[in-house]
């Protein structure tokens, strides 16, 4: 029990950021157990149809025309129902599942663009949020190129959104990855600026 409680307190301290400490209390154990169960369920959900996207239209305020979409990831949990990204994306980042989840999201976006074209609909650019961990991964650029090629999607139809804080963390590496994607035709946006 002592080692388990110490591990839970360590986990909480790591989540709080650098140079922190936490004392264990019983409420942490309840949250930790729920988090572990959700983590296991997420591990099994990634790669299945439980992970799906909803598309939010983006309008040009001057013309009122729809110009693009933003992909919003959702998780259809078998017991909890549909979960918004705020409920599971931070968990995916904490437990190392964000790269697999991000790959599935980009694949689903490329597949959807292909389906719109097959239905003879105008293909609009789709924005996808990237996490700092995805930006830091040297496989991000080749992954995006490979998935777009697999589905026959031009990279100009992919818009990548990153938060300003993500860019500022390890800025050199992140900006290099974003610049490489921009040169390939992807549009890059700063999300939640300010």
Coordinates of C-alpha atoms in Angstrom, one line a residue:
X1 CA 0.0 0.0 0.0
X2 CA 2.8 2.4 0.8
X3 CA 4.5 1.9 -2.5
X4 CA 1.2 2.2 -4.4
X5 CA 0.3 5.4 -2.5
X6 CA 3.8 6.8 -3.1
X7 CA 3.4 6.1 -6.9
X8 CA 0.0 7.8 -7.0
X9 CA 1.5 10.9 -5.2
X10 CA 4.4 10.9 -7.6
X11 CA 2.1 10.7 -10.6
X12 CA 0.1 13.7 -9.2
X13 CA 3.3 15.7 -8.7
X14 CA 4.5 15.0 -12.3
X15 CA 1.1 16.2 -13.6
X16 CA 1.5 19.4 -11.7
X17 CA 4.7 20.2 -13.5
X18 CA 8.4 20.6 -12.6
X19 CA 9.6 21.2 -9.1
X20 CA 6.5 19.9 -7.3
X21 CA 5.6 17.4 -4.7
X22 CA 2.3 15.9 -3.5
X23 CA 1.3 14.2 -0.3
X24 CA -1.0 11.2 -0.8
X25 CA -4.6 11.4 0.3
X26 CA -7.4 9.0 -0.2
X27 CA -9.2 11.1 -2.9
X28 CA -6.1 10.6 -5.1
X29 CA -6.6 6.9 -5.0
X30 CA -10.2 7.1 -6.3
X31 CA -9.2 9.4 -9.1
X32 CA -6.1 7.3 -9.9
X33 CA -8.3 4.1 -10.2
X34 CA -10.7 5.8 -12.5
X35 CA -7.9 7.2 -14.5
X36 CA -6.3 3.8 -14.9
X37 CA -9.6 2.3 -16.0
X38 CA -10.1 5.1 -18.5
X39 CA -6.5 4.7 -19.7
X40 CA -7.0 1.0 -20.3
X41 CA -10.3 1.6 -22.1
X42 CA -8.7 4.3 -24.3
X43 CA -5.8 1.9 -25.1
X44 CA -8.4 -0.5 -26.5
X45 CA -10.4 2.2 -28.2
X46 CA -7.6 3.6 -30.3
X47 CA -7.7 2.1 -33.8
X48 CA -11.4 1.2 -33.5
X49 CA -14.6 2.9 -34.5
X50 CA -15.0 4.1 -30.9
X51 CA -12.8 7.0 -31.9
X52 CA -14.6 9.2 -34.5
X53 CA -14.6 12.7 -35.8
X54 CA -17.2 15.4 -35.9
X55 CA -16.6 18.3 -38.3
X56 CA -17.3 21.9 -37.3
X57 CA -17.7 24.3 -40.2
X58 CA -15.5 27.4 -40.4
X59 CA -17.2 30.4 -42.0
X60 CA -15.8 33.5 -43.6
X61 CA -17.4 36.3 -41.6
X62 CA -17.3 38.7 -44.6
X63 CA -19.0 36.5 -47.1
X64 CA -20.8 34.0 -44.9
X65 CA -19.4 31.2 -47.0
X66 CA -18.1 28.0 -45.5
X67 CA -14.3 27.9 -46.1
X68 CA -13.1 24.9 -44.2
X69 CA -13.8 22.5 -41.3
X70 CA -12.2 21.7 -38.0
X71 CA -12.0 18.0 -37.0
X72 CA -13.2 17.4 -33.5
X73 CA -12.2 14.0 -32.1
X74 CA -14.7 12.1 -30.0
X75 CA -14.7 8.8 -28.1
X76 CA -17.8 6.7 -28.0
X77 CA -17.1 4.9 -24.7
X78 CA -19.2 1.8 -24.3
X79 CA -20.3 2.7 -20.8
X80 CA -19.8 6.5 -20.5
X81 CA -21.2 7.5 -23.9
X82 CA -19.6 10.1 -26.2
X83 CA -16.7 11.8 -24.5
X84 CA -15.4 15.2 -25.6
X85 CA -11.6 15.6 -26.2
X86 CA -11.1 17.4 -22.9
X87 CA -11.9 14.2 -21.1
X88 CA -9.5 11.9 -22.8
X89 CA -6.9 13.8 -24.9
X90 CA -4.9 15.0 -21.8
X91 CA -5.0 11.4 -20.6
X92 CA -3.6 10.2 -24.0
X93 CA -0.8 12.7 -23.6
X94 CA 0.0 11.6 -20.1
X95 CA 0.1 7.9 -20.8
X96 CA 1.9 8.0 -24.2
X97 CA -1.2 7.2 -26.4
X98 CA -1.3 10.6 -28.1
X99 CA 0.8 9.6 -31.1
X100 CA -1.4 6.6 -31.9
X101 CA -4.5 8.7 -31.4
X102 CA -3.1 11.5 -33.5
X103 CA -2.3 9.1 -36.3
X104 CA -5.8 7.8 -36.3
X105 CA -7.3 11.3 -36.4
X106 CA -5.1 12.3 -39.4
X107 CA -6.0 9.1 -41.1
X108 CA -9.7 9.6 -40.5
X109 CA -9.5 13.2 -41.8
X110 CA -7.8 12.0 -45.0
X111 CA -10.3 9.3 -45.5
X112 CA -13.2 11.7 -45.0
X113 CA -11.8 14.1 -47.6
X114 CA -11.6 11.2 -50.0
X115 CA -15.2 10.2 -49.2
X116 CA -16.4 13.8 -49.9
X117 CA -14.7 13.7 -53.2
X118 CA -16.2 10.4 -54.1
X119 CA -19.7 11.8 -53.3
X120 CA -18.8 14.7 -55.7
X121 CA -18.8 17.2 -52.9
X122 CA -16.3 20.1 -52.8
X123 CA -13.3 19.1 -50.7
X124 CA -12.7 21.8 -48.1
X125 CA -9.5 22.1 -46.0
X126 CA -9.8 20.4 -42.6
X127 CA -8.0 21.6 -39.5
X128 CA -6.5 19.1 -37.1
X129 CA -5.1 20.0 -33.6
X130 CA -1.6 18.8 -32.9
X131 CA -0.2 18.2 -29.4
X132 CA 3.3 19.2 -28.4
X133 CA 4.2 15.5 -28.2
X134 CA 3.2 15.0 -31.8
X135 CA 5.2 18.1 -32.8
X136 CA 8.3 16.8 -31.0
X137 CA 8.1 13.4 -32.8
X138 CA 10.4 13.3 -35.8
X139 CA 8.0 10.9 -37.5
X140 CA 5.2 13.5 -37.7
X141 CA 6.1 14.9 -41.1
X142 CA 6.7 11.5 -42.8
X143 CA 3.5 10.2 -41.2
X144 CA 1.4 13.1 -42.5
X145 CA 2.9 12.7 -46.0
X146 CA 2.3 8.9 -46.0
X147 CA -1.3 9.2 -44.8
X148 CA -2.2 11.9 -47.3
X149 CA -0.6 9.9 -50.1
X150 CA -2.4 6.7 -49.1
X151 CA -5.7 8.5 -49.5
X152 CA -4.7 10.7 -52.5
X153 CA -5.2 13.9 -50.5
X154 CA -3.3 17.1 -51.3
X155 CA -1.5 18.4 -48.3
X156 CA -3.0 21.8 -49.0
X157 CA -6.3 20.3 -47.7
X158 CA -4.7 19.7 -44.2
X159 CA -4.6 22.6 -41.8
X160 CA -2.6 22.0 -38.6
X161 CA -3.5 23.9 -35.4
X162 CA -1.1 24.2 -32.5
X163 CA -1.3 26.1 -29.4
X164 CA 1.1 29.0 -28.8
X165 CA 2.4 27.2 -25.6
X166 CA 3.1 24.1 -27.7
X167 CA 5.2 26.1 -30.1
X168 CA 7.1 27.9 -27.3
X169 CA 8.1 24.5 -25.7
X170 CA 11.2 23.4 -27.5
X171 CA 10.5 26.1 -30.1
X172 CA 13.4 25.2 -32.4
X173 CA 12.3 21.6 -33.0
X174 CA 8.6 22.5 -33.2
X175 CA 9.1 25.3 -35.6
X176 CA 11.3 23.2 -37.8
X177 CA 8.6 20.5 -38.1
X178 CA 5.9 23.1 -38.8
X179 CA 8.1 24.8 -41.4
X180 CA 8.7 21.5 -43.1
X181 CA 4.9 20.8 -43.2
X182 CA 4.2 24.3 -44.5
X183 CA 6.7 23.9 -47.3
X184 CA 4.9 20.7 -48.3
X185 CA 1.6 22.6 -48.6
X186 CA 0.0 22.2 -45.2
X187 CA -1.4 25.4 -43.6
X188 CA -0.3 26.0 -40.0
X189 CA -2.4 28.0 -37.5
X190 CA -1.8 29.1 -34.0
X191 CA -4.8 28.1 -31.9
X192 CA -6.0 29.8 -28.7
X193 CA -3.5 32.7 -29.4
X194 CA -3.1 35.1 -26.5

